[in-house]
Structure formats: C-alpha cells, structure tokens
mmCIF file of C-alpha atoms in Angstrom:
data_model
loop_
_atom_site.group_PDB
_atom_site.id
_atom_site.type_symbol
_atom_site.label_atom_id
_atom_site.label_comp_id
_atom_site.label_asym_id
_atom_site.label_seq_id
_atom_site.Cartn_x
_atom_site.Cartn_y
_atom_site.Cartn_z
ATOM 1 C CA MET X 1 3.127 -10.246 23.038
ATOM 2 C CA GLU X 2 0.136 -11.143 20.908
ATOM 3 C CA ARG X 3 0.791 -11.652 17.178
ATOM 4 C CA HIS X 4 -1.904 -11.817 14.524
ATOM 5 C CA ALA X 5 -1.276 -12.272 10.798
ATOM 6 C CA PHE X 6 -3.666 -12.132 7.888
ATOM 7 C CA ARG X 7 -3.762 -11.172 4.233
ATOM 8 C CA ALA X 8 -5.339 -7.944 2.987
ATOM 9 C CA MET X 9 -4.748 -5.310 0.320
ATOM 10 C CA GLY X 10 -2.661 -7.768 -1.690
ATOM 11 C CA THR X 11 -0.048 -8.173 1.031
ATOM 12 C CA ASP X 12 0.682 -9.984 4.279
ATOM 13 C CA VAL X 13 -0.364 -7.972 7.313
ATOM 14 C CA GLU X 14 1.173 -8.585 10.725
ATOM 15 C CA VAL X 15 -0.130 -7.061 13.940
ATOM 16 C CA LEU X 16 1.777 -7.161 17.233
ATOM 17 C CA LEU X 17 0.126 -6.120 20.486
ATOM 18 C CA GLU X 18 1.995 -5.981 23.779
ATOM 19 C CA ALA X 19 -0.835 -7.087 26.028
ATOM 20 C CA PRO X 20 -1.833 -10.211 27.918
ATOM 21 C CA PRO X 21 -3.934 -12.659 25.913
ATOM 22 C CA THR X 22 -7.272 -11.553 27.351
ATOM 23 C CA PRO X 23 -10.558 -11.758 25.433
ATOM 24 C CA GLU X 24 -10.356 -7.964 25.018
ATOM 25 C CA SER X 25 -6.940 -8.055 23.343
ATOM 26 C CA LEU X 26 -7.931 -10.961 21.107
ATOM 27 C CA LEU X 27 -11.084 -9.110 20.154
ATOM 28 C CA ALA X 28 -9.010 -6.006 19.424
ATOM 29 C CA LEU X 29 -6.771 -7.987 17.060
ATOM 30 C CA ALA X 30 -9.824 -9.363 15.289
ATOM 31 C CA SER X 31 -11.221 -5.820 15.053
ATOM 32 C CA ALA X 32 -7.936 -4.675 13.490
ATOM 33 C CA GLU X 33 -8.262 -7.276 10.754
ATOM 34 C CA GLN X 34 -11.889 -6.316 10.237
ATOM 35 C CA GLU X 35 -10.905 -2.642 9.898
ATOM 36 C CA PHE X 36 -8.288 -3.537 7.273
ATOM 37 C CA HIS X 37 -10.811 -5.457 5.198
ATOM 38 C CA ARG X 38 -13.379 -2.675 5.584
ATOM 39 C CA LEU X 39 -10.956 -0.065 4.263
ATOM 40 C CA GLU X 40 -9.797 -2.395 1.483
ATOM 41 C CA ALA X 41 -13.403 -2.741 0.325
ATOM 42 C CA ILE X 42 -13.553 1.062 -0.052
ATOM 43 C CA LEU X 43 -10.085 1.852 -1.429
ATOM 44 C CA THR X 44 -9.193 -1.031 -3.748
ATOM 45 C CA ARG X 45 -9.222 -0.519 -7.523
ATOM 46 C CA PHE X 46 -9.479 -4.258 -8.145
ATOM 47 C CA ASP X 47 -13.053 -4.638 -6.888
ATOM 48 C CA PRO X 48 -15.564 -3.097 -9.310
ATOM 49 C CA ASP X 49 -17.961 -2.490 -6.405
ATOM 50 C CA SER X 50 -15.517 -0.478 -4.285
ATOM 51 C CA ALA X 51 -16.121 3.251 -3.870
ATOM 52 C CA LEU X 52 -12.836 3.984 -5.663
ATOM 53 C CA SER X 53 -13.762 1.780 -8.625
ATOM 54 C CA ARG X 54 -17.142 3.495 -8.877
ATOM 55 C CA LEU X 55 -15.431 6.889 -8.814
ATOM 56 C CA ASN X 56 -13.022 5.786 -11.556
ATOM 57 C CA ALA X 57 -15.856 4.345 -13.643
ATOM 58 C CA GLU X 58 -18.351 7.193 -13.287
ATOM 59 C CA GLY X 59 -16.075 10.185 -12.722
ATOM 60 C CA THR X 60 -18.009 11.427 -9.697
ATOM 61 C CA ILE X 61 -19.112 10.029 -6.376
ATOM 62 C CA GLN X 62 -20.569 11.061 -3.062
ATOM 63 C CA PRO X 63 -17.666 9.495 -1.215
ATOM 64 C CA PRO X 64 -17.524 7.701 2.098
ATOM 65 C CA ALA X 65 -15.488 9.690 4.631
ATOM 66 C CA GLU X 66 -12.464 7.420 4.313
ATOM 67 C CA LEU X 67 -12.216 7.765 0.521
ATOM 68 C CA ARG X 68 -12.536 11.521 0.756
ATOM 69 C CA GLU X 69 -9.818 11.698 3.431
ATOM 70 C CA VAL X 70 -7.372 9.500 1.487
ATOM 71 C CA VAL X 71 -7.942 11.460 -1.738
ATOM 72 C CA GLU X 72 -7.286 14.700 0.131
ATOM 73 C CA LEU X 73 -4.124 13.237 1.678
ATOM 74 C CA ALA X 74 -2.956 12.068 -1.760
ATOM 75 C CA LEU X 75 -3.618 15.425 -3.415
ATOM 76 C CA GLY X 76 -1.856 17.213 -0.539
ATOM 77 C CA ALA X 77 1.138 14.906 -1.025
ATOM 78 C CA ARG X 78 1.142 15.631 -4.768
ATOM 79 C CA ALA X 79 1.307 19.348 -4.065
ATOM 80 C CA ARG X 80 4.076 19.018 -1.467
ATOM 81 C CA THR X 81 6.252 16.665 -3.555
ATOM 82 C CA GLY X 82 5.948 18.753 -6.691
ATOM 83 C CA GLY X 83 4.054 15.946 -8.409
ATOM 84 C CA ARG X 84 6.529 13.170 -7.638
ATOM 85 C CA PHE X 85 3.772 11.455 -5.695
ATOM 86 C CA ASP X 86 0.614 11.447 -7.797
ATOM 87 C CA PRO X 87 -2.583 9.410 -7.312
ATOM 88 C CA THR X 88 -3.661 10.007 -10.933
ATOM 89 C CA VAL X 89 -1.116 7.494 -12.297
ATOM 90 C CA HIS X 90 -3.875 4.871 -12.510
ATOM 91 C CA ASP X 91 -3.920 4.621 -16.300
ATOM 92 C CA ALA X 92 -0.134 4.649 -16.486
ATOM 93 C CA LEU X 93 -0.050 1.760 -14.017
ATOM 94 C CA VAL X 94 -2.581 -0.153 -16.086
ATOM 95 C CA ALA X 95 -0.629 0.643 -19.246
ATOM 96 C CA ALA X 96 2.494 -0.733 -17.565
ATOM 97 C CA GLY X 97 0.663 -4.020 -17.002
ATOM 98 C CA TYR X 98 -0.534 -3.595 -13.417
ATOM 99 C CA ASP X 99 -4.126 -4.023 -14.506
ATOM 100 C CA ARG X 100 -5.154 -6.674 -12.004
ATOM 101 C CA SER X 101 -4.407 -7.663 -8.432
ATOM 102 C CA PHE X 102 -0.674 -8.421 -8.187
ATOM 103 C CA GLU X 103 -1.286 -12.093 -7.372
ATOM 104 C CA LEU X 104 -3.002 -12.445 -10.760
ATOM 105 C CA ILE X 105 -0.307 -10.793 -12.861
ATOM 106 C CA GLY X 106 1.230 -13.546 -14.906
ATOM 107 C CA SER X 107 -1.943 -15.588 -14.998
ATOM 108 C CA GLY X 108 -2.891 -14.166 -18.391
ATOM 109 C CA PRO X 109 -1.543 -12.036 -21.216
ATOM 110 C CA ILE X 110 -0.818 -8.389 -20.444
ATOM 111 C CA THR X 111 -2.454 -6.120 -22.974
ATOM 112 C CA GLU X 112 -0.086 -3.608 -24.539
ATOM 113 C CA ARG X 113 -1.323 -0.084 -24.056
ATOM 114 C CA CYS X 114 0.076 3.374 -24.541
ATOM 115 C CA SER X 115 1.314 5.020 -21.345
ATOM 116 C CA THR X 116 -0.804 7.837 -19.985
ATOM 117 C CA PRO X 117 0.590 10.994 -18.393
ATOM 118 C CA ALA X 118 -0.381 11.802 -14.810
ATOM 119 C CA GLY X 119 -1.257 15.148 -13.244
ATOM 120 C CA GLY X 120 -4.987 14.934 -13.867
ATOM 121 C CA ARG X 121 -7.358 17.316 -12.137
ATOM 122 C CA VAL X 122 -9.408 16.127 -9.197
ATOM 123 C CA HIS X 123 -12.084 18.222 -7.524
ATOM 124 C CA VAL X 124 -12.891 17.430 -3.900
ATOM 125 C CA GLY X 125 -16.011 19.243 -2.731
ATOM 126 C CA PRO X 126 -17.867 19.084 0.561
ATOM 127 C CA ALA X 127 -19.940 16.103 -0.534
ATOM 128 C CA LEU X 128 -18.573 15.141 -3.932
ATOM 129 C CA ILE X 129 -15.381 14.024 -5.635
ATOM 130 C CA ALA X 130 -15.211 14.693 -9.363
ATOM 131 C CA LEU X 131 -12.495 13.627 -11.777
ATOM 132 C CA GLU X 132 -11.502 15.378 -14.980
ATOM 133 C CA PRO X 133 -12.599 13.219 -17.942
ATOM 134 C CA GLY X 134 -10.033 10.496 -18.555
ATOM 135 C CA VAL X 135 -8.559 10.756 -15.037
ATOM 136 C CA ARG X 136 -8.626 7.770 -12.731
ATOM 137 C CA LEU X 137 -7.086 7.324 -9.285
ATOM 138 C CA ASP X 138 -4.835 4.679 -7.791
ATOM 139 C CA LEU X 139 -4.671 4.807 -3.985
ATOM 140 C CA GLY X 140 -2.830 1.505 -3.519
ATOM 141 C CA GLY X 141 0.212 2.651 -1.541
ATOM 142 C CA ILE X 142 -1.277 5.561 0.347
ATOM 143 C CA GLY X 143 -4.464 3.579 1.059
ATOM 144 C CA LYS X 144 -2.378 0.879 2.680
ATOM 145 C CA GLY X 145 -0.543 3.475 4.748
ATOM 146 C CA TYR X 146 -3.871 4.968 5.789
ATOM 147 C CA ALA X 147 -5.175 1.533 6.824
ATOM 148 C CA VAL X 148 -1.985 0.901 8.822
ATOM 149 C CA ASP X 149 -2.335 4.238 10.656
ATOM 150 C CA ARG X 150 -6.013 3.673 11.406
ATOM 151 C CA THR X 151 -5.494 0.137 12.612
ATOM 152 C CA ALA X 152 -2.538 1.098 14.805
ATOM 153 C CA SER X 153 -4.578 3.899 16.396
ATOM 154 C CA LEU X 154 -7.459 1.512 17.053
ATOM 155 C CA LEU X 155 -5.149 -0.989 18.741
ATOM 156 C CA ALA X 156 -3.320 1.662 20.761
ATOM 157 C CA ALA X 157 -6.161 1.692 23.283
ATOM 158 C CA HIS X 158 -5.198 -1.864 24.248
ATOM 159 C CA GLY X 159 -1.431 -1.448 24.611
ATOM 160 C CA PRO X 160 1.761 -0.737 22.669
ATOM 161 C CA CYS X 161 1.303 -2.091 19.161
ATOM 162 C CA LEU X 162 2.895 -2.468 15.751
ATOM 163 C CA VAL X 163 1.087 -2.906 12.431
ATOM 164 C CA ASN X 164 3.117 -4.048 9.444
ATOM 165 C CA ALA X 165 1.461 -4.340 6.033
ATOM 166 C CA GLY X 166 4.271 -5.440 3.766
ATOM 167 C CA GLY X 167 6.428 -2.354 3.647
ATOM 168 C CA ASP X 168 4.142 0.060 5.471
ATOM 169 C CA LEU X 169 4.551 -0.059 9.218
ATOM 170 C CA ALA X 170 3.280 2.031 12.125
ATOM 171 C CA ILE X 171 3.762 1.743 15.855
ATOM 172 C CA ARG X 172 1.856 3.246 18.748
ATOM 173 C CA GLY X 173 2.993 3.240 22.357
ATOM 174 C CA VAL X 174 6.366 2.426 23.853
ATOM 175 C CA PRO X 175 6.995 -1.290 24.423
ATOM 176 C CA ALA X 176 8.758 -2.721 27.481
ATOM 177 C CA GLN X 177 12.071 -2.791 25.579
ATOM 178 C CA GLU X 178 11.684 0.968 24.858
ATOM 179 C CA SER X 179 11.755 0.657 21.059
ATOM 180 C CA TRP X 180 10.567 -1.711 18.376
ATOM 181 C CA PRO X 181 13.470 -3.401 16.525
ATOM 182 C CA ILE X 182 12.536 -3.585 12.847
ATOM 183 C CA GLY X 183 14.529 -5.400 10.191
ATOM 184 C CA VAL X 184 15.192 -3.468 6.969
ATOM 185 C CA GLU X 185 16.578 -5.185 3.870
ATOM 186 C CA THR X 186 19.841 -3.737 2.600
ATOM 187 C CA SER X 187 22.365 -4.856 0.019
ATOM 188 C CA GLU X 188 24.678 -6.103 2.793
ATOM 189 C CA GLY X 189 22.010 -8.011 4.657
ATOM 190 C CA GLU X 190 19.531 -6.931 7.268
ATOM 191 C CA LEU X 191 19.801 -3.656 9.160
ATOM 192 C CA THR X 192 17.800 -3.320 12.365
ATOM 193 C CA LEU X 193 16.249 0.041 13.176
ATOM 194 C CA GLY X 194 14.983 0.730 16.693
ATOM 195 C CA LEU X 195 11.833 2.791 16.316
ATOM 196 C CA ALA X 196 10.345 4.337 19.449
ATOM 197 C CA SER X 197 7.379 5.992 17.764
ATOM 198 C CA GLY X 198 5.922 6.863 14.372
ATOM 199 C CA ALA X 199 6.077 4.820 11.209
ATOM 200 C CA LEU X 200 8.227 3.722 8.318
ATOM 201 C CA ALA X 201 7.615 2.613 4.765
ATOM 202 C CA THR X 202 9.647 1.008 2.028
ATOM 203 C CA SER X 203 9.191 1.644 -1.685
ATOM 204 C CA GLY X 204 11.152 -0.086 -4.374
ATOM 205 C CA SER X 205 11.226 -1.810 -7.704
ATOM 206 C CA ASP X 206 12.530 -5.137 -6.393
ATOM 207 C CA ARG X 207 9.063 -6.544 -5.762
ATOM 208 C CA ARG X 208 5.824 -6.196 -7.696
ATOM 209 C CA ARG X 209 7.736 -6.721 -10.925
ATOM 210 C CA TRP X 210 6.489 -8.507 -14.013
ATOM 211 C CA ASN X 211 7.550 -9.319 -17.550
ATOM 212 C CA THR X 212 6.294 -7.224 -20.451
ATOM 213 C CA ALA X 213 7.103 -7.200 -24.165
ATOM 214 C CA ASN X 214 9.424 -4.251 -23.439
ATOM 215 C CA GLY X 215 11.249 -5.891 -20.506
ATOM 216 C CA MET X 216 10.602 -5.951 -16.773
ATOM 217 C CA GLY X 217 7.795 -3.727 -15.523
ATOM 218 C CA HIS X 218 7.229 -2.526 -11.968
ATOM 219 C CA HIS X 219 4.639 -0.550 -10.058
ATOM 220 C CA LEU X 220 6.553 2.650 -9.271
ATOM 221 C CA ILE X 221 5.382 4.973 -11.999
ATOM 222 C CA ASP X 222 7.265 8.215 -12.559
ATOM 223 C CA PRO X 223 4.445 10.749 -13.046
ATOM 224 C CA ARG X 224 6.738 12.891 -15.191
ATOM 225 C CA THR X 225 6.977 10.188 -17.864
ATOM 226 C CA GLY X 226 3.950 8.023 -17.114
ATOM 227 C CA ARG X 227 6.194 4.970 -17.245
ATOM 228 C CA PRO X 228 7.848 2.736 -14.610
ATOM 229 C CA SER X 229 10.682 4.696 -13.046
ATOM 230 C CA ASP X 230 14.248 4.055 -14.189
ATOM 231 C CA SER X 231 15.621 5.322 -10.854
ATOM 232 C CA ASP X 232 19.154 4.276 -9.884
ATOM 233 C CA LEU X 233 17.674 3.093 -6.585
ATOM 234 C CA LEU X 234 16.413 -0.376 -5.835
ATOM 235 C CA ARG X 235 14.471 0.603 -2.726
ATOM 236 C CA VAL X 236 14.088 3.349 -0.130
ATOM 237 C CA THR X 237 12.936 3.038 3.484
ATOM 238 C CA ALA X 238 11.768 6.286 5.085
ATOM 239 C CA VAL X 239 10.784 7.049 8.687
ATOM 240 C CA ALA X 240 8.008 9.542 9.488
ATOM 241 C CA THR X 241 5.304 10.270 12.014
ATOM 242 C CA THR X 242 2.617 8.343 10.124
ATOM 243 C CA ALA X 243 2.595 5.495 7.637
ATOM 244 C CA VAL X 244 0.866 7.758 5.095
ATOM 245 C CA GLU X 245 3.662 10.299 5.356
ATOM 246 C CA ALA X 246 6.352 7.584 5.293
ATOM 247 C CA GLU X 247 4.781 6.024 2.185
ATOM 248 C CA VAL X 248 4.745 9.368 0.366
ATOM 249 C CA LEU X 249 8.324 10.150 1.431
ATOM 250 C CA ALA X 250 9.655 6.726 0.420
ATOM 251 C CA LYS X 251 8.082 6.951 -3.026
ATOM 252 C CA ALA X 252 9.166 10.568 -3.586
ATOM 253 C CA LEU X 253 12.742 9.847 -2.461
ATOM 254 C CA PHE X 254 12.869 6.738 -4.664
ATOM 255 C CA LEU X 255 11.815 8.715 -7.723
ATOM 256 C CA ALA X 256 14.333 11.452 -6.871
ATOM 257 C CA GLY X 257 17.207 9.005 -7.311
ATOM 258 C CA GLU X 258 20.257 8.446 -5.122
ATOM 259 C CA ARG X 259 21.948 11.864 -5.272
ATOM 260 C CA GLU X 260 18.854 14.067 -4.985
ATOM 261 C CA GLY X 261 17.059 11.674 -2.681
ATOM 262 C CA THR X 262 19.807 11.449 -0.054
ATOM 263 C CA ALA X 263 20.295 15.241 -0.169
ATOM 264 C CA GLU X 264 16.569 15.803 0.281
ATOM 265 C CA ALA X 265 16.394 13.349 3.179
ATOM 266 C CA ASP X 266 19.282 15.170 4.885
ATOM 267 C CA ASP X 267 17.673 18.580 4.266
ATOM 268 C CA LEU X 268 14.265 17.504 5.570
ATOM 269 C CA GLY X 269 15.719 15.465 8.432
ATOM 270 C CA VAL X 270 13.955 12.343 7.243
ATOM 271 C CA PRO X 271 15.761 9.210 8.463
ATOM 272 C CA ALA X 272 16.047 6.981 5.405
ATOM 273 C CA VAL X 273 17.840 3.923 4.084
ATOM 274 C CA PHE X 274 18.709 3.935 0.376
ATOM 275 C CA VAL X 275 19.685 0.767 -1.491
ATOM 276 C CA THR X 276 21.051 1.384 -4.968
ATOM 277 C CA VAL X 277 20.658 -0.767 -8.043
ATOM 278 C CA ASP X 278 24.409 -1.407 -8.070
ATOM 279 C CA GLY X 279 24.271 -2.890 -4.568
ATOM 280 C CA ARG X 280 25.273 -0.072 -2.193
ATOM 281 C CA THR X 281 23.441 1.012 0.964
ATOM 282 C CA ARG X 282 23.357 4.644 2.088
ATOM 283 C CA LEU X 283 21.907 6.048 5.292
ATOM 284 C CA ALA X 284 20.571 9.603 5.373
ATOM 285 C CA GLY X 285 18.533 12.024 7.439
ATOM 286 C CA GLY X 286 20.515 11.523 10.643
ATOM 287 C CA LEU X 287 20.774 7.729 10.535
ATOM 288 C CA GLU X 288 24.234 6.415 11.261
ATOM 289 C CA MET D 1 -105.653 -69.022 66.746
ATOM 290 C CA THR D 2 -104.644 -65.421 66.909
ATOM 291 C CA ASP D 3 -101.443 -66.256 68.819
ATOM 292 C CA ARG D 4 -100.559 -68.889 66.324
ATOM 293 C CA LEU D 5 -100.980 -66.498 63.400
ATOM 294 C CA ALA D 6 -98.913 -63.920 65.210
ATOM 295 C CA ARG D 7 -96.094 -66.405 65.757
ATOM 296 C CA ILE D 8 -96.123 -67.354 62.092
ATOM 297 C CA TYR D 9 -95.832 -63.700 61.083
ATOM 298 C CA ALA D 10 -93.048 -63.193 63.600
ATOM 299 C CA ILE D 11 -91.116 -66.192 62.260
ATOM 300 C CA VAL D 12 -91.529 -65.040 58.625
ATOM 301 C CA ILE D 13 -90.428 -61.555 59.499
ATOM 302 C CA ALA D 14 -87.470 -62.903 61.459
ATOM 303 C CA ILE D 15 -86.460 -65.040 58.490
ATOM 304 C CA VAL D 16 -86.757 -62.074 56.112
ATOM 305 C CA VAL D 17 -84.723 -59.884 58.488
ATOM 306 C CA PHE D 18 -82.101 -62.659 58.782
ATOM 307 C CA PHE D 19 -81.655 -62.961 55.020
ATOM 308 C CA LEU D 20 -81.570 -59.226 54.539
ATOM 309 C CA THR D 21 -78.862 -58.886 57.190
ATOM 310 C CA TRP D 22 -76.943 -61.717 55.591
ATOM 311 C CA ALA D 23 -77.112 -60.042 52.197
ATOM 312 C CA VAL D 24 -75.913 -56.736 53.649
ATOM 313 C CA VAL D 25 -73.031 -58.368 55.513
ATOM 314 C CA ALA D 26 -72.057 -60.381 52.448
ATOM 315 C CA ALA D 27 -71.857 -57.169 50.388
ATOM 316 C CA ARG D 28 -69.200 -55.696 52.829
ATOM 317 C CA PRO D 29 -70.042 -52.087 52.163
ATOM 318 C CA TRP D 30 -67.358 -50.945 54.649
ATOM 319 C CA ALA D 31 -64.462 -52.472 52.618
ATOM 320 C CA GLU D 32 -62.138 -50.134 50.436
ATOM 321 C CA PRO D 33 -62.338 -50.751 46.696
ATOM 322 C CA THR D 34 -59.135 -52.662 45.710
ATOM 323 C CA ALA D 35 -56.592 -51.544 43.070
ATOM 324 C CA ALA D 36 -57.335 -54.634 41.148
ATOM 325 C CA ALA D 37 -60.810 -53.322 40.730
ATOM 326 C CA LYS D 38 -59.448 -50.166 38.876
ATOM 327 C CA ASP D 39 -59.006 -50.083 35.105
ATOM 328 C CA PRO D 40 -55.281 -50.783 34.477
ATOM 329 C CA ARG D 41 -55.220 -48.290 31.545
ATOM 330 C CA LEU D 42 -56.377 -45.566 33.898
ATOM 331 C CA VAL D 43 -53.662 -46.466 36.374
ATOM 332 C CA ALA D 44 -50.988 -46.354 33.649
ATOM 333 C CA LEU D 45 -52.261 -42.985 32.453
ATOM 334 C CA GLU D 46 -52.131 -41.554 35.955
ATOM 335 C CA ARG D 47 -48.554 -42.765 36.398
ATOM 336 C CA ARG D 48 -47.521 -41.283 33.075
ATOM 337 C CA GLU D 49 -49.121 -37.977 33.941
ATOM 338 C CA ALA D 50 -47.163 -37.829 37.169
ATOM 339 C CA ARG D 51 -43.882 -38.656 35.358
ATOM 340 C CA VAL D 52 -44.441 -35.999 32.687
ATOM 341 C CA HIS D 53 -45.199 -33.438 35.362
ATOM 342 C CA ARG D 54 -41.953 -34.192 37.197
ATOM 343 C CA GLU D 55 -39.968 -34.020 33.940
ATOM 344 C CA SER D 56 -41.505 -30.680 32.996
ATOM 345 C CA LEU D 57 -40.485 -29.263 36.372
ATOM 346 C CA ARG D 58 -36.914 -30.474 35.854
ATOM 347 C CA VAL D 59 -36.770 -29.016 32.296
ATOM 348 C CA ARG D 60 -38.089 -25.672 33.506
ATOM 349 C CA THR D 61 -35.452 -25.547 36.244
ATOM 350 C CA VAL D 62 -32.650 -26.301 33.751
ATOM 351 C CA LEU D 63 -33.944 -23.725 31.262
ATOM 352 C CA GLU D 64 -34.230 -21.031 33.901
ATOM 353 C CA HIS D 65 -30.652 -21.721 35.008
ATOM 354 C CA ARG D 66 -29.336 -21.587 31.444
ATOM 355 C CA TYR D 67 -31.207 -18.371 30.725
ATOM 356 C CA ARG D 68 -29.751 -16.747 33.871
ATOM 357 C CA VAL D 69 -26.219 -17.735 32.722
ATOM 358 C CA TYR D 70 -26.930 -16.414 29.207
ATOM 359 C CA ARG D 71 -28.180 -13.089 30.572
ATOM 360 C CA VAL D 72 -25.032 -12.666 32.657
ATOM 361 C CA LYS D 73 -22.783 -13.464 29.688
ATOM 362 C CA LEU D 74 -24.779 -11.148 27.438
ATOM 363 C CA ARG D 75 -24.364 -8.269 29.896
ATOM 364 C CA GLU D 76 -20.595 -8.860 30.057
ATOM 365 C CA ARG D 77 -20.354 -9.077 26.258
ATOM 366 C CA LYS D 78 -22.305 -5.833 25.808
ATOM 367 C CA LYS D 79 -19.965 -4.092 28.250
ATOM 368 C CA GLN D 80 -16.920 -5.338 26.294
ATOM 369 C CA ILE D 81 -18.382 -4.214 22.961
ATOM 370 C CA ALA D 82 -19.297 -0.794 24.368
ATOM 371 C CA ALA D 83 -15.775 -0.346 25.763
ATOM 372 C CA ILE D 84 -14.183 -1.325 22.457
ATOM 373 C CA ASN D 85 -16.515 0.895 20.451
ATOM 374 C CA ALA D 86 -15.683 3.827 22.708
ATOM 375 C CA ALA D 87 -11.958 3.131 22.354
ATOM 376 C CA ASN D 88 -12.339 2.821 18.569
ATOM 377 C CA ALA D 89 -14.181 6.129 18.389
ATOM 378 C CA ARG D 90 -11.469 7.852 20.445
ATOM 379 C CA ALA D 91 -8.732 6.292 18.303
ATOM 380 C CA ALA D 92 -10.505 7.179 15.032
ATOM 381 C CA ALA D 93 -10.793 10.779 16.181
ATOM 382 C CA ALA D 94 -7.098 10.768 17.066
ATOM 383 C CA THR D 95 -6.207 9.295 13.657
ATOM 384 C CA THR D 96 -8.047 12.039 11.815
ATOM 385 C CA VAL D 97 -5.898 14.569 13.596
ATOM 386 C CA THR D 98 -2.584 12.745 13.322
ATOM 387 C CA SER D 99 -2.706 11.358 9.791
ATOM 388 C CA THR D 100 -2.127 14.625 7.994
ATOM 389 C CA PRO D 101 1.516 14.789 6.989
ATOM 390 C CA SER D 102 3.347 18.052 7.478
ATOM 391 C CA TRP D 103 6.382 18.433 5.312
ATOM 392 C CA SER D 104 6.969 22.050 6.146
ATOM 393 C CA ALA D 105 7.984 21.055 9.654
ATOM 394 C CA PRO D 106 8.878 17.386 9.518
ATOM 395 C CA SER D 107 9.244 15.888 12.953
ATOM 396 C CA ALA D 108 10.768 12.518 12.295
ATOM 397 C CA PRO D 109 10.368 10.127 15.176
ATOM 398 C CA SER D 110 13.287 8.945 17.225
ATOM 399 C CA VAL D 111 15.049 6.142 15.378
ATOM 400 C CA GLY D 112 18.491 4.576 15.340
ATOM 401 C CA VAL D 113 20.375 1.489 14.295
ATOM 402 C CA VAL D 114 20.250 -1.192 16.990
ATOM 403 C CA THR D 115 21.616 -4.701 17.411
ATOM 404 C CA ALA D 116 18.544 -6.307 18.961
ATOM 405 C CA PRO D 117 16.884 -9.092 16.968
ATOM 406 C CA PRO D 118 13.993 -7.629 14.936
ATOM 407 C CA VAL D 119 10.415 -8.365 15.949
ATOM 408 C CA THR D 120 9.334 -7.909 12.336
ATOM 409 C CA ASN D 121 10.796 -7.140 8.928
ATOM 410 C CA THR D 122 9.894 -4.566 6.348
ATOM 411 C CA HIS D 123 10.418 -4.859 2.628
ATOM 412 C CA THR D 124 9.211 -3.203 -0.517
ATOM 413 C CA SER D 125 5.466 -2.792 -0.371
#
C-alpha cells in the first residue's frame, strides 16, 4: 500500500494506492497531488488570480471547463436541496468572518459586516458564466469534493485507491480486504465504516470555528438566514456515489437538523452518521 | 720528361682523390640522423599531440556511451508519460460521467459498520 500525504485546499490530503511501489505508481501519486493543486488554483476564492476570484470580482468570465462543471454541479445541488446547499453564500461567509484562508483566521481583526442573503442568480451559458450584480460564489466544499473525485478517478488506473481530503473521501476499486475501513468521529469515540465503493463526506460546525464579537462563528452558513447555522447537530457524515454528492448531502442534512435530517436520510436511503450537539450519535439510511 | 710530368699529375690527382674520399667517408652520409639532433621542443609537441589525440578518442567513446544510455532512458520515460496521459484522459472522461449526483434515484454504495482498524479517518471538512 502506497501512502502519500500533502496539503492543499486548506486541508491535509491523504492518498492511498494499493499497488507495488513502482515508478509508475509513485508517478501516479505525484500526478494526484499535481491535479489537486491545479484544481485549487482554479477554484479557490483566496487567490485573487484564480478563475473563481476573477469571476467574483468581474461578474463574468469565460470559464475553464472545471470551473464551469463545478458551478453547474453546485447549481444543480441548490435546485435539488431546495436551496439548503447554495454556492452564493460567499458574502454571508465573509460577513461571518471567513474572509481569508482558514489558517489565517485569528491572525488579524475580523471586520464586522452585515450578513448577506443567499439565493443569487447565476447564468451559465455555453462559453460564459455571469453573476447577478452583488452575487459572488464560494465553491470551497464542493470544489474539494470535485478534486477528490477527479483525483480518485485518475489514480484508479493504477489500482484500488482512496483519496481523503479532510472530510471528503472517495474510493475507487476494491482492495484486497474487500472494503476500505474508514474511521468516523462520533460522540462515543470512533466508528469504523467499511466502504466498498463510492465516497463519503463529513460536514460540521466543530472545526473551522472562530471567535467573533457576537460569539463563535463557523463556516456552515444557512442560506435561509445568511448566518452560521444554529443546527442542533455537531456534524453529519454521509455516504454517496461521489464525493461531490456526499458533500452536498452532508451539508444539506446538517442544515436540516437532527429530526428532519435523519428522516430524510432514511427516506432517500442515504447511509449517514449524525452527531448531535448534546453528545448523541444516530445512524440512519440503513446503517446499523 | 713527359713521363715525369705524367707521374706528377698522377700523384696530385691521387692525392686529391684520397682527400675527397676521406672527406666523404668522414661525413658518414649513410648514418641515420640521431634524436639528439632533433629540436627538443618539436619532440615535446609531437608527444603532446599524440596524448591529446588518445584522450579525445577516449572522451568520444564515453560520450557516445552516455548518449546511448540517455536515449534508452528517454524512450522509456516517454512511454511511461504516454501511458499515464492516456490513463488520465480515460479517467477524466469517466469522472465527467460519474460526478453528476442523482438525487432522484440515489444509489448509495455498499457500506456497513466493521471492526477492522481504519486505514484513514474522516472528520469535519
């Protein structure tokens, strides 16, 4: 088993490849890291030269294929989740204090701003993306899921593999032990899920938190209020076919809260682990 | 009188012939010119020229060997890069198809709680 770790998109990325340590497999791991950095350079909002930053600054762009695809995925997710997942929460995130790369939060004063509602209009044409005036996009979570999916698919040609970028994880191929055991944090300790295919993602308010004048802030914005969610959940882990889908599901189920979220996971058949703020763990969607 | 004059001429001529022969023999025209007779700077230059020539042959041989090895490695490297690029292109095409979520018919992958030690951990992203 080859293991390669690096830092990208503001998180620790770990890549596992079940293959002998040949030059080809080592080159594939290096290519995976390169792909992550390439996508980060397009999708980050913290680099003023990225395609996303230029779109947010100018309102229109002739996008690279990857940006166009992620925006379309994000808008599709907004439609399917009834707006619970929304890429236009950029200004609300900034207003909540997430106005710089997470490593830098705390290194300077956070400017108080008014929160901004989400739901802005985004036009995606054949060769152009245009934003309604005042609308800006944040593709942090879904962009990471997209990078995880892409990287896992690239590595799949070299053997069974797993790509884990913080909470977004995708696997391709069946390993010798028939499933990948993955540790998930719960209130009672660690729960191990055996995943034979697909992906999982975890969303929560227990990390990426910071102090503001109005108390603790976090990065999970509720698009209905434009403010950090006051969900009764601490974190949700959802399993899906792709990391993009798992990321959207985890965020939507988190914002739904414990009662609605667990019911929705059962209805949709989405295996999920819910950890509540008061320290309980609930399994849903067929997990036992 | 005539005989006497003739003898005198014969003696003179014999003496001249003797001295001429002596001079020719003393000059040893058949002997090889000796090395000592050559200019030592010329000898040193000739030796140096020969040494430089041998060294240039050795350098050329080494360079040709190294270039052959480089060409072989380059061919192997190009094959590896082409194979990886082809695999990447196939995988990218597959990703485009598989990365679109479908909530209307969710097909969650097979998953269950296991007791095996985890190979990795996930936490809030």
